[in-house]
PDB file of C-alpha atoms and ligand atoms in Angstrom:
ATOM      1  CA  UNK A   1      81.556 110.539  68.895  1.00  0.00           C
ATOM      2  CA  UNK A   2      82.124 106.816  68.786  1.00  0.00           C
ATOM      3  CA  UNK A   3      84.878 105.901  71.207  1.00  0.00           C
ATOM      4  CA  UNK A   4      83.246 103.737  73.920  1.00  0.00           C
ATOM      5  CA  UNK A   5      86.113 104.349  76.375  1.00  0.00           C
ATOM      6  CA  UNK A   6      85.669 108.112  76.042  1.00  0.00           C
ATOM      7  CA  UNK A   7      81.878 107.873  76.198  1.00  0.00           C
ATOM      8  CA  UNK A   8      82.131 105.914  79.449  1.00  0.00           C
ATOM      9  CA  UNK A   9      84.562 108.478  80.830  1.00  0.00           C
ATOM     10  CA  UNK A  10      82.215 111.355  80.022  1.00  0.00           C
ATOM     11  CA  UNK A  11      79.335 109.517  81.705  1.00  0.00           C
ATOM     12  CA  UNK A  12      81.474 109.082  84.824  1.00  0.00           C
ATOM     13  CA  UNK A  13      82.355 112.779  84.734  1.00  0.00           C
ATOM     14  CA  UNK A  14      78.694 113.732  84.449  1.00  0.00           C
ATOM     15  CA  UNK A  15      77.822 111.455  87.380  1.00  0.00           C
ATOM     16  CA  UNK A  16      80.456 113.127  89.591  1.00  0.00           C
ATOM     17  CA  UNK A  17      79.372 116.580  88.434  1.00  0.00           C
ATOM     18  CA  UNK A  18      75.833 115.806  89.613  1.00  0.00           C
ATOM     19  CA  UNK A  19      77.287 115.356  93.113  1.00  0.00           C
ATOM     20  CA  UNK A  20      79.936 118.103  93.238  1.00  0.00           C
ATOM     21  CA  UNK A  21      81.214 121.014  91.155  1.00  0.00           C
ATOM     22  CA  UNK A  22      84.548 121.067  93.033  1.00  0.00           C
ATOM     23  CA  UNK A  23      87.436 121.533  90.592  1.00  0.00           C
ATOM     24  CA  UNK A  24      90.674 120.058  91.942  1.00  0.00           C
ATOM     25  CA  UNK A  25      94.074 121.258  90.696  1.00  0.00           C
ATOM     26  CA  UNK A  26      95.977 118.246  92.012  1.00  0.00           C
ATOM     27  CA  UNK A  27      95.030 114.569  92.011  1.00  0.00           C
ATOM     28  CA  UNK A  28      96.539 112.113  94.459  1.00  0.00           C
ATOM     29  CA  UNK A  29      96.317 108.332  94.331  1.00  0.00           C
ATOM     30  CA  UNK A  30      96.816 106.780  97.745  1.00  0.00           C
ATOM     31  CA  UNK A  31      98.581 103.432  97.744  1.00  0.00           C
ATOM     32  CA  UNK A  32      98.616 100.806 100.479  1.00  0.00           C
ATOM     33  CA  UNK A  33      99.254 102.324 103.873  1.00  0.00           C
ATOM     34  CA  UNK A  34      98.433 105.902 102.906  1.00  0.00           C
ATOM     35  CA  UNK A  35      94.745 105.526 103.681  1.00  0.00           C
ATOM     36  CA  UNK A  36      94.998 107.766 106.737  1.00  0.00           C
ATOM     37  CA  UNK A  37      96.295 110.605 104.546  1.00  0.00           C
ATOM     38  CA  UNK A  38      92.738 111.785 104.152  1.00  0.00           C
ATOM     39  CA  UNK A  39      92.799 113.004 107.781  1.00  0.00           C
ATOM     40  CA  UNK A  40      94.930 115.935 106.519  1.00  0.00           C
ATOM     41  CA  UNK A  41      92.279 117.141 104.113  1.00  0.00           C
ATOM     42  CA  UNK A  42      89.605 119.731 104.775  1.00  0.00           C
ATOM     43  CA  UNK A  43      86.926 117.684 103.086  1.00  0.00           C
ATOM     44  CA  UNK A  44      84.414 119.381 100.798  1.00  0.00           C
ATOM     45  CA  UNK A  45      82.806 116.265  99.364  1.00  0.00           C
ATOM     46  CA  UNK A  46      83.244 112.502  99.180  1.00  0.00           C
ATOM     47  CA  UNK A  47      82.084 110.389  96.258  1.00  0.00           C
ATOM     48  CA  UNK A  48      82.030 106.597  96.567  1.00  0.00           C
ATOM     49  CA  UNK A  49      83.191 104.797  93.456  1.00  0.00           C
ATOM     50  CA  UNK A  50      80.054 102.688  93.688  1.00  0.00           C
ATOM     51  CA  UNK A  51      77.986 105.852  93.154  1.00  0.00           C
ATOM     52  CA  UNK A  52      79.558 106.380  89.712  1.00  0.00           C
ATOM     53  CA  UNK A  53      77.894 104.130  87.120  1.00  0.00           C
ATOM     54  CA  UNK A  54      80.487 102.003  85.301  1.00  0.00           C
ATOM     55  CA  UNK A  55      83.351 103.033  87.583  1.00  0.00           C
ATOM     56  CA  UNK A  56      85.678 100.126  88.481  1.00  0.00           C
ATOM     57  CA  UNK A  57      85.432  99.194  92.164  1.00  0.00           C
ATOM     58  CA  UNK A  58      88.367  97.431  93.852  1.00  0.00           C
ATOM     59  CA  UNK A  59      88.065  93.923  95.274  1.00  0.00           C
ATOM     60  CA  UNK A  60      91.328  93.998  97.263  1.00  0.00           C
ATOM     61  CA  UNK A  61      91.261  94.143 101.085  1.00  0.00           C
ATOM     62  CA  UNK A  62      92.587  97.542 102.245  1.00  0.00           C
ATOM     63  CA  UNK A  63      91.532  99.309  99.025  1.00  0.00           C
ATOM     64  CA  UNK A  64      88.118 100.760  99.937  1.00  0.00           C
ATOM     65  CA  UNK A  65      87.046 103.086  97.217  1.00  0.00           C
ATOM     66  CA  UNK A  66      86.103 106.728  97.189  1.00  0.00           C
ATOM     67  CA  UNK A  67      87.146 110.131  95.885  1.00  0.00           C
ATOM     68  CA  UNK A  68      87.780 112.745  98.539  1.00  0.00           C
ATOM     69  CA  UNK A  69      87.549 116.334  97.311  1.00  0.00           C
ATOM     70  CA  UNK A  70      88.880 119.136  99.463  1.00  0.00           C
ATOM     71  CA  UNK A  71      91.713 121.412 100.530  1.00  0.00           C
ATOM     72  CA  UNK A  72      95.227 120.539 101.596  1.00  0.00           C
ATOM     73  CA  UNK A  73      96.404 123.892 102.875  1.00  0.00           C
ATOM     74  CA  UNK A  74      95.406 126.189 100.007  1.00  0.00           C
ATOM     75  CA  UNK A  75      95.613 123.477  97.358  1.00  0.00           C
ATOM     76  CA  UNK A  76      92.441 122.090  95.824  1.00  0.00           C
ATOM     77  CA  UNK A  77      92.892 118.366  95.618  1.00  0.00           C
ATOM     78  CA  UNK A  78      91.090 115.167  94.810  1.00  0.00           C
ATOM     79  CA  UNK A  79      92.324 112.098  96.542  1.00  0.00           C
ATOM     80  CA  UNK A  80      91.671 108.530  95.446  1.00  0.00           C
ATOM     81  CA  UNK A  81      91.317 106.309  98.462  1.00  0.00           C
ATOM     82  CA  UNK A  82      91.670 102.930  96.821  1.00  0.00           C
ATOM     83  CA  UNK A  83      92.516 102.076  93.226  1.00  0.00           C
ATOM     84  CA  UNK A  84      91.850  99.130  90.952  1.00  0.00           C
ATOM     85  CA  UNK A  85      94.559  96.884  89.598  1.00  0.00           C
ATOM     86  CA  UNK A  86      94.831  95.086  86.282  1.00  0.00           C
ATOM     87  CA  UNK A  87      95.166  91.725  88.080  1.00  0.00           C
ATOM     88  CA  UNK A  88      91.625  92.081  89.391  1.00  0.00           C
ATOM     89  CA  UNK A  89      90.469  91.331  85.875  1.00  0.00           C
ATOM     90  CA  UNK A  90      89.486  94.785  84.654  1.00  0.00           C
ATOM     91  CA  UNK A  91      90.123  95.942  81.159  1.00  0.00           C
ATOM     92  CA  UNK A  92      93.220  98.144  81.166  1.00  0.00           C
ATOM     93  CA  UNK A  93      91.106 101.084  79.962  1.00  0.00           C
ATOM     94  CA  UNK A  94      89.072 100.756  83.189  1.00  0.00           C
ATOM     95  CA  UNK A  95      92.231 100.664  85.303  1.00  0.00           C
ATOM     96  CA  UNK A  96      93.212 104.104  83.977  1.00  0.00           C
ATOM     97  CA  UNK A  97      89.698 105.534  83.866  1.00  0.00           C
ATOM     98  CA  UNK A  98      90.054 107.154  87.313  1.00  0.00           C
ATOM     99  CA  UNK A  99      93.223 109.038  86.326  1.00  0.00           C
ATOM    100  CA  UNK A 100      91.582 110.313  83.164  1.00  0.00           C
ATOM    101  CA  UNK A 101      88.447 111.217  85.064  1.00  0.00           C
ATOM    102  CA  UNK A 102      90.407 113.329  87.554  1.00  0.00           C
ATOM    103  CA  UNK A 103      91.934 115.134  84.564  1.00  0.00           C
ATOM    104  CA  UNK A 104      88.470 115.863  83.209  1.00  0.00           C
ATOM    105  CA  UNK A 105      87.449 117.155  86.644  1.00  0.00           C
ATOM    106  CA  UNK A 106      90.246 119.728  86.499  1.00  0.00           C
ATOM    107  CA  UNK A 107      93.412 118.130  87.895  1.00  0.00           C
ATOM    108  CA  UNK A 108      96.620 119.241  86.194  1.00  0.00           C
ATOM    109  CA  UNK A 109      99.034 117.291  88.402  1.00  0.00           C
ATOM    110  CA  UNK A 110      98.802 113.580  89.239  1.00  0.00           C
ATOM    111  CA  UNK A 111     100.713 112.419  92.334  1.00  0.00           C
ATOM    112  CA  UNK A 112     100.952 108.616  92.330  1.00  0.00           C
ATOM    113  CA  UNK A 113     101.876 106.570  95.381  1.00  0.00           C
ATOM    114  CA  UNK A 114     102.197 102.850  95.927  1.00  0.00           C
ATOM    115  CA  UNK A 115     103.716 100.093  98.005  1.00  0.00           C
ATOM    116  CA  UNK A 116     106.524  98.352  96.180  1.00  0.00           C
ATOM    117  CA  UNK A 117     109.154  95.671  96.502  1.00  0.00           C
ATOM    118  CA  UNK A 118     112.652  97.138  96.653  1.00  0.00           C
ATOM    119  CA  UNK A 119     115.692  95.853  94.794  1.00  0.00           C
ATOM    120  CA  UNK A 120     117.768  99.018  94.512  1.00  0.00           C
ATOM    121  CA  UNK A 121     121.210  99.013  96.092  1.00  0.00           C
ATOM    122  CA  UNK A 122     121.017  99.836  99.789  1.00  0.00           C
ATOM    123  CA  UNK A 123     117.201  99.753  99.885  1.00  0.00           C
ATOM    124  CA  UNK A 124     115.471  98.641 103.093  1.00  0.00           C
ATOM    125  CA  UNK A 125     111.864  97.891 103.970  1.00  0.00           C
ATOM    126  CA  UNK A 126     110.244 101.145 105.089  1.00  0.00           C
ATOM    127  CA  UNK A 127     112.257 103.337 102.683  1.00  0.00           C
ATOM    128  CA  UNK A 128     110.543 105.896 100.476  1.00  0.00           C
ATOM    129  CA  UNK A 129     111.587 106.135  96.819  1.00  0.00           C
ATOM    130  CA  UNK A 130     111.066 109.015  94.428  1.00  0.00           C
ATOM    131  CA  UNK A 131     110.081 107.586  91.047  1.00  0.00           C
ATOM    132  CA  UNK A 132     112.388 109.087  88.413  1.00  0.00           C
ATOM    133  CA  UNK A 133     111.225 106.932  85.484  1.00  0.00           C
ATOM    134  CA  UNK A 134     109.405 103.691  84.756  1.00  0.00           C
ATOM    135  CA  UNK A 135     109.557 100.406  82.881  1.00  0.00           C
ATOM    136  CA  UNK A 136     106.169  99.623  81.353  1.00  0.00           C
ATOM    137  CA  UNK A 137     107.040  96.835  78.956  1.00  0.00           C
ATOM    138  CA  UNK A 138     105.759  93.994  81.161  1.00  0.00           C
ATOM    139  CA  UNK A 139     102.321  95.560  81.679  1.00  0.00           C
ATOM    140  CA  UNK A 140      99.629  96.125  79.050  1.00  0.00           C
ATOM    141  CA  UNK A 141      99.796  99.571  77.494  1.00  0.00           C
ATOM    142  CA  UNK A 142      96.685 101.541  78.519  1.00  0.00           C
ATOM    143  CA  UNK A 143      96.670 103.459  75.217  1.00  0.00           C
ATOM    144  CA  UNK A 144      96.012 100.320  73.137  1.00  0.00           C
ATOM    145  CA  UNK A 145      92.748 100.583  71.230  1.00  0.00           C
ATOM    146  CA  UNK A 146      91.273 103.452  69.256  1.00  0.00           C
ATOM    147  CA  UNK A 147      93.042 106.623  70.350  1.00  0.00           C
ATOM    148  CA  UNK A 148      90.987 109.119  72.322  1.00  0.00           C
ATOM    149  CA  UNK A 149      91.961 112.141  70.251  1.00  0.00           C
ATOM    150  CA  UNK A 150      90.242 114.450  72.747  1.00  0.00           C
ATOM    151  CA  UNK A 151      92.781 113.300  75.371  1.00  0.00           C
ATOM    152  CA  UNK A 152      96.057 113.140  73.486  1.00  0.00           C
ATOM    153  CA  UNK A 153      97.994 111.919  70.461  1.00  0.00           C
ATOM    154  CA  UNK A 154      98.101 108.366  69.084  1.00  0.00           C
ATOM    155  CA  UNK A 155     101.843 107.995  69.682  1.00  0.00           C
ATOM    156  CA  UNK A 156     102.419 109.619  73.026  1.00  0.00           C
ATOM    157  CA  UNK A 157     105.897 110.767  74.034  1.00  0.00           C
ATOM    158  CA  UNK A 158     107.076 109.204  77.309  1.00  0.00           C
ATOM    159  CA  UNK A 159     110.534 110.762  77.520  1.00  0.00           C
ATOM    160  CA  UNK A 160     109.592 113.101  80.365  1.00  0.00           C
ATOM    161  CA  UNK A 161     106.762 111.589  82.441  1.00  0.00           C
ATOM    162  CA  UNK A 162     107.910 112.355  86.010  1.00  0.00           C
ATOM    163  CA  UNK A 163     108.348 116.096  85.959  1.00  0.00           C
ATOM    164  CA  UNK A 164     111.681 117.432  87.190  1.00  0.00           C
ATOM    165  CA  UNK A 165     110.199 120.466  88.950  1.00  0.00           C
ATOM    166  CA  UNK A 166     107.840 118.245  90.960  1.00  0.00           C
ATOM    167  CA  UNK A 167     110.699 115.860  91.744  1.00  0.00           C
ATOM    168  CA  UNK A 168     112.757 118.785  92.922  1.00  0.00           C
ATOM    169  CA  UNK A 169     110.036 119.904  95.359  1.00  0.00           C
ATOM    170  CA  UNK A 170     109.708 116.373  96.760  1.00  0.00           C
ATOM    171  CA  UNK A 171     113.484 116.077  97.201  1.00  0.00           C
ATOM    172  CA  UNK A 172     113.637 119.422  99.020  1.00  0.00           C
ATOM    173  CA  UNK A 173     110.774 118.462 101.351  1.00  0.00           C
ATOM    174  CA  UNK A 174     112.502 115.142 102.110  1.00  0.00           C
ATOM    175  CA  UNK A 175     115.753 116.906 102.927  1.00  0.00           C
ATOM    176  CA  UNK A 176     114.052 119.444 105.166  1.00  0.00           C
ATOM    177  CA  UNK A 177     112.325 116.676 107.112  1.00  0.00           C
ATOM    178  CA  UNK A 178     115.379 114.432 107.428  1.00  0.00           C
ATOM    179  CA  UNK A 179     113.885 111.753 105.189  1.00  0.00           C
ATOM    180  CA  UNK A 180     116.464 109.582 103.427  1.00  0.00           C
ATOM    181  CA  UNK A 181     114.573 109.605 100.120  1.00  0.00           C
ATOM    182  CA  UNK A 182     115.785 106.973  97.690  1.00  0.00           C
ATOM    183  CA  UNK A 183     115.465 107.560  93.937  1.00  0.00           C
ATOM    184  CA  UNK A 184     114.921 105.084  91.152  1.00  0.00           C
ATOM    185  CA  UNK A 185     113.041 103.426  88.330  1.00  0.00           C
ATOM    186  CA  UNK A 186     109.726 101.719  89.101  1.00  0.00           C
ATOM    187  CA  UNK A 187     108.548  98.753  87.080  1.00  0.00           C
ATOM    188  CA  UNK A 188     104.919  97.629  86.915  1.00  0.00           C
ATOM    189  CA  UNK A 189     104.231  93.931  86.459  1.00  0.00           C
ATOM    190  CA  UNK A 190     100.734  92.549  86.145  1.00  0.00           C
ATOM    191  CA  UNK A 191     100.760  90.532  89.404  1.00  0.00           C
ATOM    192  CA  UNK A 192      98.934  89.180  91.281  1.00  0.00           C
ATOM    193  CA  UNK A 193     101.691  86.701  92.046  1.00  0.00           C
ATOM    194  CA  UNK A 194     104.821  88.237  93.468  1.00  0.00           C
ATOM    195  CA  UNK A 195     107.981  87.895  91.388  1.00  0.00           C
ATOM    196  CA  UNK A 196     110.375  84.979  91.408  1.00  0.00           C
ATOM    197  CA  UNK A 197     113.989  85.648  92.439  1.00  0.00           C
ATOM    198  CA  UNK A 198     115.050  85.110  88.797  1.00  0.00           C
ATOM    199  CA  UNK A 199     112.593  87.777  87.642  1.00  0.00           C
ATOM    200  CA  UNK A 200     113.904  90.213  90.230  1.00  0.00           C
ATOM    201  CA  UNK A 201     117.468  89.498  89.107  1.00  0.00           C
ATOM    202  CA  UNK A 202     116.419  90.268  85.528  1.00  0.00           C
ATOM    203  CA  UNK A 203     114.716  93.508  86.565  1.00  0.00           C
ATOM    204  CA  UNK A 204     117.853  94.544  88.439  1.00  0.00           C
ATOM    205  CA  UNK A 205     119.829  94.134  85.221  1.00  0.00           C
ATOM    206  CA  UNK A 206     117.293  96.383  83.487  1.00  0.00           C
ATOM    207  CA  UNK A 207     117.974  99.189  85.950  1.00  0.00           C
ATOM    208  CA  UNK A 208     114.812  98.757  88.011  1.00  0.00           C
ATOM    209  CA  UNK A 209     114.896  99.758  91.694  1.00  0.00           C
ATOM    210  CA  UNK A 210     111.301  99.078  92.758  1.00  0.00           C
ATOM    211  CA  UNK A 211     108.620  96.727  91.526  1.00  0.00           C
ATOM    212  CA  UNK A 212     104.859  96.731  91.939  1.00  0.00           C
ATOM    213  CA  UNK A 213     101.492  96.118  90.347  1.00  0.00           C
ATOM    214  CA  UNK A 214     100.192  99.633  89.674  1.00  0.00           C
ATOM    215  CA  UNK A 215     101.172 103.218  88.889  1.00  0.00           C
ATOM    216  CA  UNK A 216     102.867 102.960  85.484  1.00  0.00           C
ATOM    217  CA  UNK A 217      99.699 102.493  83.442  1.00  0.00           C
ATOM    218  CA  UNK A 218      98.146 105.422  85.302  1.00  0.00           C
ATOM    219  CA  UNK A 219     101.260 107.524  84.656  1.00  0.00           C
ATOM    220  CA  UNK A 220     101.110 106.703  80.932  1.00  0.00           C
ATOM    221  CA  UNK A 221      97.419 107.593  80.628  1.00  0.00           C
ATOM    222  CA  UNK A 222      97.918 110.791  82.629  1.00  0.00           C
ATOM    223  CA  UNK A 223     100.955 111.854  80.597  1.00  0.00           C
ATOM    224  CA  UNK A 224      99.000 111.113  77.416  1.00  0.00           C
ATOM    225  CA  UNK A 225      96.322 113.616  78.404  1.00  0.00           C
ATOM    226  CA  UNK A 226      98.815 116.265  79.446  1.00  0.00           C
ATOM    227  CA  UNK A 227      98.857 115.878  83.213  1.00  0.00           C
ATOM    228  CA  UNK A 228     102.119 116.531  85.035  1.00  0.00           C
ATOM    229  CA  UNK A 229     103.012 113.357  86.914  1.00  0.00           C
ATOM    230  CA  UNK A 230     105.098 112.546  89.956  1.00  0.00           C
ATOM    231  CA  UNK A 231     105.294 109.500  92.185  1.00  0.00           C
ATOM    232  CA  UNK A 232     106.679 108.057  95.393  1.00  0.00           C
ATOM    233  CA  UNK A 233     106.911 104.379  96.332  1.00  0.00           C
ATOM    234  CA  UNK A 234     106.905 103.055  99.838  1.00  0.00           C
ATOM    235  CA  UNK A 235     109.318 100.137  99.858  1.00  0.00           C
ATOM    236  CA  UNK A 236     107.165  97.793 101.901  1.00  0.00           C
ATOM    237  CA  UNK A 237     109.485  94.814 101.484  1.00  0.00           C
ATOM    238  CA  UNK A 238     112.677  93.753  99.818  1.00  0.00           C
ATOM    239  CA  UNK A 239     111.821  92.023  96.542  1.00  0.00           C
ATOM    240  CA  UNK A 240     111.918  88.238  96.145  1.00  0.00           C
ATOM    241  CA  UNK A 241     115.391  86.763  96.488  1.00  0.00           C
ATOM    242  CA  UNK A 242     116.870  90.005  97.860  1.00  0.00           C
ATOM    243  CA  UNK A 243     115.831  88.898 101.318  1.00  0.00           C
ATOM    244  CA  UNK A 244     115.107  85.303 102.366  1.00  0.00           C
ATOM    245  CA  UNK A 245     111.636  86.185 103.675  1.00  0.00           C
ATOM    246  CA  UNK A 246     108.627  84.843 101.770  1.00  0.00           C
ATOM    247  CA  UNK A 247     106.257  87.638 100.642  1.00  0.00           C
ATOM    248  CA  UNK A 248     102.660  88.056 101.737  1.00  0.00           C
ATOM    249  CA  UNK A 249     100.075  90.796 101.278  1.00  0.00           C
ATOM    250  CA  UNK A 250      99.495  91.266 105.025  1.00  0.00           C
ATOM    251  CA  UNK A 251     103.186  91.896 105.601  1.00  0.00           C
ATOM    252  CA  UNK A 252     103.303  94.413 102.759  1.00  0.00           C
ATOM    253  CA  UNK A 253     100.310  96.197 104.270  1.00  0.00           C
ATOM    254  CA  UNK A 254     101.840  96.191 107.746  1.00  0.00           C
ATOM    255  CA  UNK A 255     105.164  97.651 106.567  1.00  0.00           C
ATOM    256  CA  UNK A 256     103.355 100.284 104.515  1.00  0.00           C
ATOM    257  CA  UNK A 257     101.294 101.228 107.589  1.00  0.00           C
ATOM    258  CA  UNK A 258     104.490 101.643 109.611  1.00  0.00           C
ATOM    259  CA  UNK A 259     106.011 104.012 107.057  1.00  0.00           C
ATOM    260  CA  UNK A 260     102.747 105.940 106.786  1.00  0.00           C
ATOM    261  CA  UNK A 261     103.559 108.933 109.061  1.00  0.00           C
ATOM    262  CA  UNK A 262     106.708 109.902 107.105  1.00  0.00           C
ATOM    263  CA  UNK A 263     105.074 109.074 103.802  1.00  0.00           C
ATOM    264  CA  UNK A 264     102.102 111.268 104.682  1.00  0.00           C
ATOM    265  CA  UNK A 265     104.374 114.131 105.712  1.00  0.00           C
ATOM    266  CA  UNK A 266     106.402 113.929 102.486  1.00  0.00           C
ATOM    267  CA  UNK A 267     103.344 113.830 100.237  1.00  0.00           C
ATOM    268  CA  UNK A 268     101.358 116.492 102.092  1.00  0.00           C
ATOM    269  CA  UNK A 269     104.209 118.997 102.379  1.00  0.00           C
ATOM    270  CA  UNK A 270     105.175 118.474  98.741  1.00  0.00           C
ATOM    271  CA  UNK A 271     101.651 119.072  97.481  1.00  0.00           C
ATOM    272  CA  UNK A 272     101.438 122.274  99.505  1.00  0.00           C
ATOM    273  CA  UNK A 273     104.589 123.502  97.720  1.00  0.00           C
ATOM    274  CA  UNK A 274     103.709 122.468  94.173  1.00  0.00           C
ATOM    275  CA  UNK A 275     103.098 125.233  91.679  1.00  0.00           C
ATOM    276  CA  UNK A 276      99.956 124.537  89.676  1.00  0.00           C
TER     277      UNK A 276
HETATM  278  N1  LIG B 301     106.329  92.868  94.280  1.00  0.00           N
HETATM  279  C1  LIG B 301     105.284  93.373  93.587  1.00  0.00           C
HETATM  280  N2  LIG B 301     104.419  94.215  94.108  1.00  0.00           N
HETATM  281  C2  LIG B 301     104.586  94.591  95.386  1.00  0.00           C
HETATM  282  C3  LIG B 301     105.649  94.118  96.164  1.00  0.00           C
HETATM  283  C4  LIG B 301     106.568  93.200  95.571  1.00  0.00           C
HETATM  284  O1  LIG B 301     107.549  92.734  96.194  1.00  0.00           O
HETATM  285  N3  LIG B 301     105.532  94.696  97.385  1.00  0.00           N
HETATM  286  C5  LIG B 301     104.439  95.508  97.344  1.00  0.00           C
HETATM  287  N4  LIG B 301     103.864  95.438  96.123  1.00  0.00           N
END
């Protein structure tokens, strides 16, 4: 075997397996503001990213890093509290290493969450948006480099990344809980600067409803290795030029924190209803 990305991944898997043999069915990536989600989990084991040799550790405030393994109702889940972003300077293969690792640990579903800028019609700060598809063309493709044949094919199909049955569960849970769930296309840009109003105008013309700096590369890597993906964005702010407010990280964090109770409810109830 001579693929360094895969070798690193297997070493990370072995390091986690030395700490726990818990096999999650569902993986959840917690975005900004969803940190308190972990309070819902009957925790079996926690693994700090820093305890996994070679694992990328986030440098962003509010993105403390650990895996939480445990039960959400009857579902066996692994939760990522904190993720790394491409703009931190990591190789894109490191940015998607956690998603691939959770696949190797047993997860068949990947639930992605994030905070995003909203530009969809009628969107407001604090809204939740079901991700129905993505635009990846402004972010580096995480499958560039020698293909990991053990994970998936060289030319991966992306025509059905966000699985309809998972979307349907999330929509039903939203309806039942009186959540006005928006739907739309999420676009990942590299960041770390926020977009200019002209860029947001362009993205609007491309059919984008929410914009952020994560999620899509993880969705691509997860789809490549056969995971079933779904995602929800918390619209933490209206995107540049849509509102007159200047954007800042603290404000994004604050708005995401405010939406957290509904966001938590939507994600937790949906996971409990997923069929694995
Ligand atoms: N743009 C990009 N990423 C973001 C935003 C935004 O407006 N809000 C939260 N993450």
